[in-house]
Tab-separated table of C-alpha atoms in Angstrom:
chain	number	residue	atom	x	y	z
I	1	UNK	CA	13.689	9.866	-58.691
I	2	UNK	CA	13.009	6.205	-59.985
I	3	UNK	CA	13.827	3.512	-58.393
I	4	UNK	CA	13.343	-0.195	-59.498
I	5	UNK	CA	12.428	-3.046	-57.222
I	6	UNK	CA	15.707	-3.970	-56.191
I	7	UNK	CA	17.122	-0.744	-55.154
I	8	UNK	CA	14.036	-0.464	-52.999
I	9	UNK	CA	14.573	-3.547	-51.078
I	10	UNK	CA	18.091	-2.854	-51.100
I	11	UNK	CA	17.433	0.382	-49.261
I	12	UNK	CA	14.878	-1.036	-47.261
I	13	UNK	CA	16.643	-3.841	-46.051
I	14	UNK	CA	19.623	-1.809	-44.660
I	15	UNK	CA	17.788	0.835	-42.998
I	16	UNK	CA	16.194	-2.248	-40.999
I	17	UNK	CA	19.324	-3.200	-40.283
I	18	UNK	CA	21.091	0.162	-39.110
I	19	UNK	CA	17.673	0.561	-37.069
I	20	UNK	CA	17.504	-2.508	-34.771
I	21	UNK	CA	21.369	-2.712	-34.342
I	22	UNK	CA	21.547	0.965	-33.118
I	23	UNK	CA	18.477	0.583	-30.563
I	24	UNK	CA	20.869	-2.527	-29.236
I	25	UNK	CA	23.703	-0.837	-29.285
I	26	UNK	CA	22.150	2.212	-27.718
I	27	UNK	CA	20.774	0.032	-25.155
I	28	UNK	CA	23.621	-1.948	-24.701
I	29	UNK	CA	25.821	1.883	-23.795
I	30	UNK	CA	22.924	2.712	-20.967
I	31	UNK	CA	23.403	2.380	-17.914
I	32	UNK	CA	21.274	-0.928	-16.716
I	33	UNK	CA	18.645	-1.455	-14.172
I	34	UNK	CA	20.091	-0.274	-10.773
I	35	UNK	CA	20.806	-3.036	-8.696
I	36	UNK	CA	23.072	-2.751	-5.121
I	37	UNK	CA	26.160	-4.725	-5.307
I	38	UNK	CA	24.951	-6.926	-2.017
I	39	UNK	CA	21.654	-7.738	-0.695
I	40	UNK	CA	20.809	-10.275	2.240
I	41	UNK	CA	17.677	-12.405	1.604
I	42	UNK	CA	14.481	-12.000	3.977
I	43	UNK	CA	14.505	-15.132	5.965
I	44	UNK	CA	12.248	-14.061	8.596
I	45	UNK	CA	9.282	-13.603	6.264
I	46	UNK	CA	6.479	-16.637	6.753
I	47	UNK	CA	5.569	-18.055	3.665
I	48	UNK	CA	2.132	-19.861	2.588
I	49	UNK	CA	0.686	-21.026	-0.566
I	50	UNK	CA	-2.777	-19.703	0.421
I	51	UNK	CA	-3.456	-17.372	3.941
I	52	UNK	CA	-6.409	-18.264	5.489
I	53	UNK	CA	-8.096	-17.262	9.159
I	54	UNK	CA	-10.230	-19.278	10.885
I	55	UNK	CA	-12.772	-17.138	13.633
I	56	UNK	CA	-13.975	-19.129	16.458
I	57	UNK	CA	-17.180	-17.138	17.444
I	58	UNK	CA	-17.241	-18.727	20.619
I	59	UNK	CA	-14.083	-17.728	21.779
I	60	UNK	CA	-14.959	-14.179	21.187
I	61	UNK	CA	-17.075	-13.795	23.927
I	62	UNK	CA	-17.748	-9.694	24.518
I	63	UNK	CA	-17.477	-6.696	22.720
I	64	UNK	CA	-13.999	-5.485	24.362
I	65	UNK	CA	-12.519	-8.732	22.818
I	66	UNK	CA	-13.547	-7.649	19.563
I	67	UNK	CA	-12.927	-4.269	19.993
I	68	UNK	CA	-9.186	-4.607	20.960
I	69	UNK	CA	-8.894	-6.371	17.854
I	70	UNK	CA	-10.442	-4.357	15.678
I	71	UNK	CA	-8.356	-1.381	17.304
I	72	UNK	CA	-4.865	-2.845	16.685
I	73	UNK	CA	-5.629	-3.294	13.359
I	74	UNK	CA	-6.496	0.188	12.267
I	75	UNK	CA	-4.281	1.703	14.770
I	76	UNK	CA	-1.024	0.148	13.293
I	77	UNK	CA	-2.503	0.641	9.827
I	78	UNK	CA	-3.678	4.485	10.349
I	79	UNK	CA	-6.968	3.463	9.577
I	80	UNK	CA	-9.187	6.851	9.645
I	81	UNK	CA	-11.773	7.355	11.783
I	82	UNK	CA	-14.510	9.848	10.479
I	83	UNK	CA	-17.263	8.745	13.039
I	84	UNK	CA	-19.734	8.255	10.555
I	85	UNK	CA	-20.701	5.942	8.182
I	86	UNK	CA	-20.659	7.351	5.156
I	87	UNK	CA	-16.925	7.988	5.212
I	88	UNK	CA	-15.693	5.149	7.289
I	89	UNK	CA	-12.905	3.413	6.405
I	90	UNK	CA	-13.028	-0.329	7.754
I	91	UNK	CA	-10.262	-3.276	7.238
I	92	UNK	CA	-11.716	-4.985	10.140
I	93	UNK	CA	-15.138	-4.814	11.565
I	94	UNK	CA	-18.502	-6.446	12.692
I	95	UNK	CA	-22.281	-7.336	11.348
I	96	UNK	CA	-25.179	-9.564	12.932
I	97	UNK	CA	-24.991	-12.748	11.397
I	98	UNK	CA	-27.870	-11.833	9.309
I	99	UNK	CA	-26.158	-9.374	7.142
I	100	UNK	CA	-22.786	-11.566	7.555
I	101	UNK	CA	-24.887	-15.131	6.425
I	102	UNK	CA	-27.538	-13.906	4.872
I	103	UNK	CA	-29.839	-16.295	3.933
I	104	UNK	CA	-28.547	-18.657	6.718
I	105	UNK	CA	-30.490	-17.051	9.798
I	106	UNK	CA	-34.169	-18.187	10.713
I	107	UNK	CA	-36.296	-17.399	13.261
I	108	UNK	CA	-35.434	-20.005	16.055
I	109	UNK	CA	-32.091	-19.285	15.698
I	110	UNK	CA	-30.405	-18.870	19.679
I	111	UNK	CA	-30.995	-15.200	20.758
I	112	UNK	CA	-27.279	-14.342	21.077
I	113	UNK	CA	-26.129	-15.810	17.992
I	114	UNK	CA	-28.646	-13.574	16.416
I	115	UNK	CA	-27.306	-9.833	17.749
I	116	UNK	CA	-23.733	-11.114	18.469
I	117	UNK	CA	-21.246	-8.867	16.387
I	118	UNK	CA	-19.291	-11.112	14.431
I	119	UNK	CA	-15.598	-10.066	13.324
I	120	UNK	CA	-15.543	-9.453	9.452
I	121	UNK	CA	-12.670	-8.630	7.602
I	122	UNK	CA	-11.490	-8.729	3.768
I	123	UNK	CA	-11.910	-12.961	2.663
I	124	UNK	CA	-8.685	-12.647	0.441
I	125	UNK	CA	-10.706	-14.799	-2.233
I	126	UNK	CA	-9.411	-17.880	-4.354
I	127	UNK	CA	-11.556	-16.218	-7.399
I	128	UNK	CA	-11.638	-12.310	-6.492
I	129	UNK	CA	-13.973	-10.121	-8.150
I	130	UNK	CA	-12.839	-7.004	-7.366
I	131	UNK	CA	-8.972	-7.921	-9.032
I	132	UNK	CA	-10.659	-8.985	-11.929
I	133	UNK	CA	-12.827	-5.688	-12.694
I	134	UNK	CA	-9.850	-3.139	-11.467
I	135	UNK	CA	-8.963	-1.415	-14.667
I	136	UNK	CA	-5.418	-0.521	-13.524
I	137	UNK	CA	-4.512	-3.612	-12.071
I	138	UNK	CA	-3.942	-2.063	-8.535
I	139	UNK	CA	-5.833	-4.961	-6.882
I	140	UNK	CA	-3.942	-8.222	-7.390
I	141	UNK	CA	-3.582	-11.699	-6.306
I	142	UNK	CA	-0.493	-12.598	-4.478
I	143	UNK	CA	1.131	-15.753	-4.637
I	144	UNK	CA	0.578	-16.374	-1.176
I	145	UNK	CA	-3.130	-15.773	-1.733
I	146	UNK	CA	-3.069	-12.580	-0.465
I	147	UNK	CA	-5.458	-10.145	-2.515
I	148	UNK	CA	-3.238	-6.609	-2.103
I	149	UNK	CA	-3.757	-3.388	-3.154
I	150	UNK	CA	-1.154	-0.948	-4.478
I	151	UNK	CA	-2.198	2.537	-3.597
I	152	UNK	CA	0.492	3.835	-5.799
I	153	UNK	CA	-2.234	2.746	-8.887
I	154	UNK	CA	-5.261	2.661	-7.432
I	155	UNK	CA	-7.358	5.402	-9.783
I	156	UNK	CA	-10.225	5.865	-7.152
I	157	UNK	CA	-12.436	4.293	-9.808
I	158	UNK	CA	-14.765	2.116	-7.174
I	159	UNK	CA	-14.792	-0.541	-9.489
I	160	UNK	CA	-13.647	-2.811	-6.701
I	161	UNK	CA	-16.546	-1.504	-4.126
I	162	UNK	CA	-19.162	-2.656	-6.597
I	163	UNK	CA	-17.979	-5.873	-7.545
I	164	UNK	CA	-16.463	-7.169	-3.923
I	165	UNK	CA	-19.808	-8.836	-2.166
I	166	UNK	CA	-18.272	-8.545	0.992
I	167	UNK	CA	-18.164	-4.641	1.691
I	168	UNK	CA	-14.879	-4.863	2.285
I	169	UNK	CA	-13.375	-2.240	0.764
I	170	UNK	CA	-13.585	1.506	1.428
I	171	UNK	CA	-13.329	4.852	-0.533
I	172	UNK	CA	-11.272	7.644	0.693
I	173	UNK	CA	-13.874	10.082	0.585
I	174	UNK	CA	-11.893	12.824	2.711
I	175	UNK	CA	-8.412	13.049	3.419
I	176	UNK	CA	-7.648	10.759	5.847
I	177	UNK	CA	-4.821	12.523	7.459
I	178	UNK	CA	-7.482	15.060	8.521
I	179	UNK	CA	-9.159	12.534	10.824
I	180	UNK	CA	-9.573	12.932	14.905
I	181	UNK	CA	-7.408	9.829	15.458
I	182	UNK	CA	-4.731	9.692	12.946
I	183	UNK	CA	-4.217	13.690	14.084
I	184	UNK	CA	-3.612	12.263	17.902
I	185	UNK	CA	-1.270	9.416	16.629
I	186	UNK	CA	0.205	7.973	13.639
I	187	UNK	CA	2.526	4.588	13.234
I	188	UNK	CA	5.252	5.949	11.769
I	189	UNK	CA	6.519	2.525	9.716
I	190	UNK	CA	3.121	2.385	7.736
I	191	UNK	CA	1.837	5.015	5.264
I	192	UNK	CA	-1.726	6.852	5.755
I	193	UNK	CA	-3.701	6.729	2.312
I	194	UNK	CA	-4.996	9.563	0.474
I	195	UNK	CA	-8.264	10.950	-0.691
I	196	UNK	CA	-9.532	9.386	-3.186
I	197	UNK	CA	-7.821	6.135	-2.858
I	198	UNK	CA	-9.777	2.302	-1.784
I	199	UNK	CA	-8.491	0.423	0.869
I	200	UNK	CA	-8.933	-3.089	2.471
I	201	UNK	CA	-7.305	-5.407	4.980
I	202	UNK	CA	-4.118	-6.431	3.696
I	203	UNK	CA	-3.107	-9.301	5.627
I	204	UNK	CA	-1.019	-7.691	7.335
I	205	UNK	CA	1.474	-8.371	4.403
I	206	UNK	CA	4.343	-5.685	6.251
I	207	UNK	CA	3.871	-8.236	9.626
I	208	UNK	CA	4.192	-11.664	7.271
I	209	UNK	CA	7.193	-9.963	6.019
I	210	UNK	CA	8.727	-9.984	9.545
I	211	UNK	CA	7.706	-13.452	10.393
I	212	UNK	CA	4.959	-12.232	12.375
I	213	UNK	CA	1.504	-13.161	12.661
I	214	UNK	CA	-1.619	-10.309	11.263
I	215	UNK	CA	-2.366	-7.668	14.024
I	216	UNK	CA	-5.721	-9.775	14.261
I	217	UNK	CA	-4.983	-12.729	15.402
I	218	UNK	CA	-2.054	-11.753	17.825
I	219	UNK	CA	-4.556	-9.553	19.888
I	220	UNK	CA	-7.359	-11.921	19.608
I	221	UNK	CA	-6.443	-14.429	22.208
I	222	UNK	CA	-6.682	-17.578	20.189
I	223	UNK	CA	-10.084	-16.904	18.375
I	224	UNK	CA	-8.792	-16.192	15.321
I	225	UNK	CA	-6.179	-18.763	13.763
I	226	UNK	CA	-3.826	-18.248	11.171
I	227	UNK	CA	-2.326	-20.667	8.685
I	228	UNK	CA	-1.720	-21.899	5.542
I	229	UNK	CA	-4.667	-23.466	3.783
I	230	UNK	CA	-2.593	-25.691	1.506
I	231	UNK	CA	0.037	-27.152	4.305
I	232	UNK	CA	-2.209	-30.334	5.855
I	233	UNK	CA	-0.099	-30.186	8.654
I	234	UNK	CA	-1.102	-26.664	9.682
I	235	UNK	CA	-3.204	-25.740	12.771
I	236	UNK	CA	-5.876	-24.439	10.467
I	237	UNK	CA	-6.481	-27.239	8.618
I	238	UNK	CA	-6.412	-29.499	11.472
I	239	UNK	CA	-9.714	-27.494	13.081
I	240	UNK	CA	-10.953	-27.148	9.786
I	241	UNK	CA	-10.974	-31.040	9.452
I	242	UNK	CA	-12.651	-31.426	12.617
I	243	UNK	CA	-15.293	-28.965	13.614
I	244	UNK	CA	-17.965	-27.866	11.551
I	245	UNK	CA	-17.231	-24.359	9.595
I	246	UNK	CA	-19.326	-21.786	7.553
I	247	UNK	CA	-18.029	-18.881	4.725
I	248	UNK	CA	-19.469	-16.231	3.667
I	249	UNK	CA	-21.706	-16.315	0.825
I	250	UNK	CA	-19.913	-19.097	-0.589
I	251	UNK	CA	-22.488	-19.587	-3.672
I	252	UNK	CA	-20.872	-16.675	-5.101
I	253	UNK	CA	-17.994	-19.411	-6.079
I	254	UNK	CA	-15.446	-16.599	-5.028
I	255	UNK	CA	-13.886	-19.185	-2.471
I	256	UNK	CA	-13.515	-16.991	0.630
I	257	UNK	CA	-10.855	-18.054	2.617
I	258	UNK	CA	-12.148	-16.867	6.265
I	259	UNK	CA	-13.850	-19.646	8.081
I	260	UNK	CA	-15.950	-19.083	10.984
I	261	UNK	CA	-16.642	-21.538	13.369
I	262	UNK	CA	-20.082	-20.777	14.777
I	263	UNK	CA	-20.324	-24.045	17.590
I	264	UNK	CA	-22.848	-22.800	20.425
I	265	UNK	CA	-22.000	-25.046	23.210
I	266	UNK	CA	-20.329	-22.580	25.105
I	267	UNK	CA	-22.895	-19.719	24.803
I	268	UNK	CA	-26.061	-20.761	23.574
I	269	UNK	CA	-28.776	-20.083	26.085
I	270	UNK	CA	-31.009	-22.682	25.984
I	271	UNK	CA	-34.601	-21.754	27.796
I	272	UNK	CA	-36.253	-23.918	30.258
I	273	UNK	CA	-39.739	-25.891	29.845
I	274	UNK	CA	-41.919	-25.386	31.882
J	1	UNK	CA	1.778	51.130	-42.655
J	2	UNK	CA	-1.155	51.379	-41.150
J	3	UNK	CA	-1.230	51.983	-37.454
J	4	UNK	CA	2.505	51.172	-37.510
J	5	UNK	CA	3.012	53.680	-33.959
J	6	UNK	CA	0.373	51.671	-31.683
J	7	UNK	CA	1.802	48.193	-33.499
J	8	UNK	CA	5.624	49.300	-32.764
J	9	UNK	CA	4.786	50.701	-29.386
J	10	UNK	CA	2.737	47.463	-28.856
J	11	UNK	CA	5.912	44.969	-29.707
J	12	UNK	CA	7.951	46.952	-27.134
J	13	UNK	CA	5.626	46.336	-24.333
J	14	UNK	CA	5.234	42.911	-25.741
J	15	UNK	CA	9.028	42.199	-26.050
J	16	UNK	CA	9.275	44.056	-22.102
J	17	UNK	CA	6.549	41.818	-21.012
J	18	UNK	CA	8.228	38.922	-21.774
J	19	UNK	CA	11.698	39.121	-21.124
J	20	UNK	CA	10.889	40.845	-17.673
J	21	UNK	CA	11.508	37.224	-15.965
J	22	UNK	CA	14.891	37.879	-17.237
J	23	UNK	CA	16.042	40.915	-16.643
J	24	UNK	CA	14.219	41.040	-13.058
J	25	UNK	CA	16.181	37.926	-11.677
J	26	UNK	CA	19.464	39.028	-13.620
J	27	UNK	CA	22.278	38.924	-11.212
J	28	UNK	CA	20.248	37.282	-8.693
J	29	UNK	CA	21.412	34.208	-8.756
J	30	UNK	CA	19.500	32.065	-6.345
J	31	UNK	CA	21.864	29.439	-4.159
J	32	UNK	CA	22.383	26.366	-5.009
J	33	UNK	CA	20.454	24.096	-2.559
J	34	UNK	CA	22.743	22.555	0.072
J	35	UNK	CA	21.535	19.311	1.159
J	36	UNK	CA	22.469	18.407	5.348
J	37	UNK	CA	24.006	15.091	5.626
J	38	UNK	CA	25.112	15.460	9.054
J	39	UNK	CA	21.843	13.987	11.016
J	40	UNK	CA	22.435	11.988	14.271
J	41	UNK	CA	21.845	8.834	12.443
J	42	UNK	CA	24.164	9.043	9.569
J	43	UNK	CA	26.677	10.601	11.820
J	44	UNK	CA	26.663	7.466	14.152
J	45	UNK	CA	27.287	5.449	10.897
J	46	UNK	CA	30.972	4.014	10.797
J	47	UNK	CA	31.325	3.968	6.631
J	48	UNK	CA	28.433	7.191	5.786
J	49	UNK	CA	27.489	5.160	2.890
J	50	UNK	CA	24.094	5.582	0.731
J	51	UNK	CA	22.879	2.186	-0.874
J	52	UNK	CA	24.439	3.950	-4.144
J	53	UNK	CA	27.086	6.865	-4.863
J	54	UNK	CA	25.955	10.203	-4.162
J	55	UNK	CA	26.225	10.927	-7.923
J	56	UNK	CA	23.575	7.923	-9.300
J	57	UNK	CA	21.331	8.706	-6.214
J	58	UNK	CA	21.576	12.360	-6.764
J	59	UNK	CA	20.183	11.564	-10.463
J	60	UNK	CA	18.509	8.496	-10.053
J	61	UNK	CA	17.236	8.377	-6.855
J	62	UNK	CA	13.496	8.337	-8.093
J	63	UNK	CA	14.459	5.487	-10.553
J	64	UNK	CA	15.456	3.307	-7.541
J	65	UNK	CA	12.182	3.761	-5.322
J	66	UNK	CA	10.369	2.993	-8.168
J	67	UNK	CA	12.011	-0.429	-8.671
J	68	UNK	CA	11.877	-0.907	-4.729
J	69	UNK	CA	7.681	-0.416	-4.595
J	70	UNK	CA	7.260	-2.604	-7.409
J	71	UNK	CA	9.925	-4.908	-5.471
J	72	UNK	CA	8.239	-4.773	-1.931
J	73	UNK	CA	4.636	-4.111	-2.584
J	74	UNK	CA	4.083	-6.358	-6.000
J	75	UNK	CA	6.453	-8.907	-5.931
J	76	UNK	CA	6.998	-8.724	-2.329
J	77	UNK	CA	10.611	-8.823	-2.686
J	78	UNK	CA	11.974	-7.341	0.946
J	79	UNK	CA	15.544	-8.596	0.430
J	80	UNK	CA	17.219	-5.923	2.262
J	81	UNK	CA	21.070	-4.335	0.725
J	82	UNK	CA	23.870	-4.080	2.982
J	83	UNK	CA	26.052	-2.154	2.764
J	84	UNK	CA	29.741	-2.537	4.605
J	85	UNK	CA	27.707	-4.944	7.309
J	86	UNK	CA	24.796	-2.545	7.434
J	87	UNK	CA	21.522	-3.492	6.642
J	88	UNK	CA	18.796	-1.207	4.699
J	89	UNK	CA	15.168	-1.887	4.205
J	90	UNK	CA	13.841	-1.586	0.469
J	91	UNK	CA	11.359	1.208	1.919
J	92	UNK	CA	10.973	5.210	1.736
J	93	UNK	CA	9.666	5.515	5.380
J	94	UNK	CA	11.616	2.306	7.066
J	95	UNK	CA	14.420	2.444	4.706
J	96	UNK	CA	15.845	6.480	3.534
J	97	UNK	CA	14.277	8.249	5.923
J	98	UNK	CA	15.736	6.546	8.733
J	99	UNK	CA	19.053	8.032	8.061
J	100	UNK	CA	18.255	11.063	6.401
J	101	UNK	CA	15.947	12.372	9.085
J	102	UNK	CA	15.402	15.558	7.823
J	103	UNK	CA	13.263	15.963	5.062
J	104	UNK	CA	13.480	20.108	5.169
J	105	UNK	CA	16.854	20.387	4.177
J	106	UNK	CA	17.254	16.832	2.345
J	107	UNK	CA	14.327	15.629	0.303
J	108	UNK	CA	12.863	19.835	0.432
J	109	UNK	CA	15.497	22.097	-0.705
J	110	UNK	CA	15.992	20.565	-3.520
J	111	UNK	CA	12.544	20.010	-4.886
J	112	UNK	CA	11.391	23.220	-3.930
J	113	UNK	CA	14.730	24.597	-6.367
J	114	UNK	CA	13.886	22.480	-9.080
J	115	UNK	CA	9.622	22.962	-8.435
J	116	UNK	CA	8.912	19.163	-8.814
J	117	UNK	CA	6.390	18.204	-6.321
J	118	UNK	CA	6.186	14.795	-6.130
J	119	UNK	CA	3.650	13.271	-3.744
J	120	UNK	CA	5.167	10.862	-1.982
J	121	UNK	CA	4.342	12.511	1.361
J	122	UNK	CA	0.341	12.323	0.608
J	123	UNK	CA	0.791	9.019	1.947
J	124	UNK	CA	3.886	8.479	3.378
J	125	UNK	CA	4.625	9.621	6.978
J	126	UNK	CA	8.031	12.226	7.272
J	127	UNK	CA	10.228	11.817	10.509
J	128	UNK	CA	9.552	14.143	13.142
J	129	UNK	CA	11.789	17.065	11.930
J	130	UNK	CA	14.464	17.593	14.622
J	131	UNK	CA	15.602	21.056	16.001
J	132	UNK	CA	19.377	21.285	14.460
């Protein structure tokens, strides 16, 4: 068959046509995004422009204190516990200050400064590596600052692990429903993960939600304060402003936003002349 | 025709073979699941409503916990639906399953009849299953 020019475009022109107005129309006839006819807004939730915590070292005085923290939070989050170290799971936990600072100890540094466990938990960063290598975008930025991870895309690809400087994120090696603890007791309003899944501290994004504060700072007895790093007025910014704080490798430029307030007054031994 | 007895004798037990699914489960037809409504929560309900007709959630139901994760967990949208004065959470564990407490003869039957598996449960914690 021949066809000149203008029969072509003819041809061409309605078939366009007849294309894009049937997708519409077909569209148009389906049923639409499911949405309930009423739904009450969530005015409990607390809301921020950037989450930060604030750790007063000196206010965590023995181990129990950290300890009961570091419980609550992987007890309401059904945090496995494997008992070793190659498959722990951590959102909350502890280090020397060497290995928390490093490059910030020396040698006359106070004895108990040096071995005291301090509390280390995911720094929810300004600039966070690991959301900008994960590949499904699983990891993300919140617009309260909080860096969350959806386990319902996270591929298992470590990605995250590698790039996050803080170790603060942990592969499911095993599954962690098969775990001492989380066999004895489960919370039953927050999922478990799966094997081959990463996990970090979350905020406590589900307890935000309900206009409480994270697990962390409720049990810690005032060490740890909570706030909004953006809002002057808060209590955060107010200690910030006045007492002398440290990050965590904060050369890195990813911005942590956990502050630790080292002082010494309270605890540091300080040995006699003779 | 070469070998046309072992070839015929071959497309019988070929054509048995295969249709055997079919002739083995004729007149067998397996129940329809029937999916318990009646737990102690829903029954304390005043209007047994679902957050959608039985119908769209019976089809759909998948569709809508898809668009509440990407609600709660991305955008962290918890606005919660009411429905005649009753308030649900956007949520699997918090929301669903604390009306339908049974996942056995709700969520179970009818996967198991259809063979989807989906995996919710690798993650998510079931009720308790009550003795009915």
């Amino acid at each position: 068959m021949s066809m000149n020019r203008r029969e072509f475009l003819k041809i061409a022109g309605i078939s366009t046509i007849a294309g894009i107005g049937g997708t519409a129309l077909a569209g148009g006839l389906r049923k639409g995004v499911i949405e309930a006819a009423q739904t009450a807004p969530n005015t409990d939730a607390l809301t921020g422009k950037k989450w930060g915590i604030a750790i007063d070292m000196s206010k965590l005085k023995s181990e129990e204190n950290i300890k009961r923290v570091t419980e609550a939070c992987h007890r309401i989050h059904n945090v496995p516990d494997f008992s070793n170290t190659k498959d722990e799971v951590k959102w909350i936990w502890t280090e020397t200050f060497e290995h928390s600072f490093p490059g910030q100890e020396h040698k006359f540094m106070a004895e108990d400064m040096k071995h005291k466990p301090f509390l280390l938990l995911c720094n929810h960063c300004d600039n966070p590596a690991c959301v900008r290598v994960c590949p499904t975008k699983a990891t993300f930025k919140r617009k309260d600052g909080i860096v969350m991870q959806d386990m319902h895309r996270c591929i298992g690809c470590r990605f995250c692990m590698a790039a996050c400087p803080f170790g603060a994120r942990s592969f499911n090696y095993k599954n962690p429903r098969l775990a001492k603890n989380l066999q004895e007791y489960m919370n039953p309003e927050f999922p478990t993960r799966t094997i081959g899944v990463v996990e970090k501290c979350t905020f406590c994004y589900e307890r935000l939600a309900k206009g409480l504060k994270p697990a962390c700072v409720e049990e810690s007895n005032g060490a740890l304060v909570f706030g909004d790093l953006e809002d002057p007025a808060s209590e955060i910014r107010k200690i910030l402003a006045s007492k002398h704080t440290i990050r965590r490798k904060p050369e890195l430029g990813t911005e942590p936003n956990i502050y630790y307030i080292i002082g010494g007054n309270d605890y540091a031994v300080v040995p006699e002349i003779k | 025709m070469y070998d046309g007895g072992k070839i015929f004798v071959g497309l019988i037990v070929f054509a048995a073979l295969f249709a055997s699914p079919f002739y083995l489960n004729m007149g067998k037809v397996s129940a329809k699941p029937e999916l318990k409504i009646d737990t102690p929560e829903i029954q304390k309900l005043e209007d047994k409503k679902c957050v959608e007709p039985k119908e769209l959630m019976r089809a759909e139901h998948m569709q809508i916990l898809n668009s509440w994760r990407d609600a709660v967990v991305r955008n962290g949208d918890r606005d919660q639906i009411i429905i005649s004065g009753h308030k649900y959470e956007k949520s699997l564990q918090n929301g669903c399953m604390k009306c339908h407490s049974n996942k056995k003869d709700f969520c179970d039957k009818c996967h198991n009849y259809m063979a989807v598996k989906p995996y919710c449960w690798d993650c998510h914690i079931a009720p308790k299953e009550k003795k009915s």
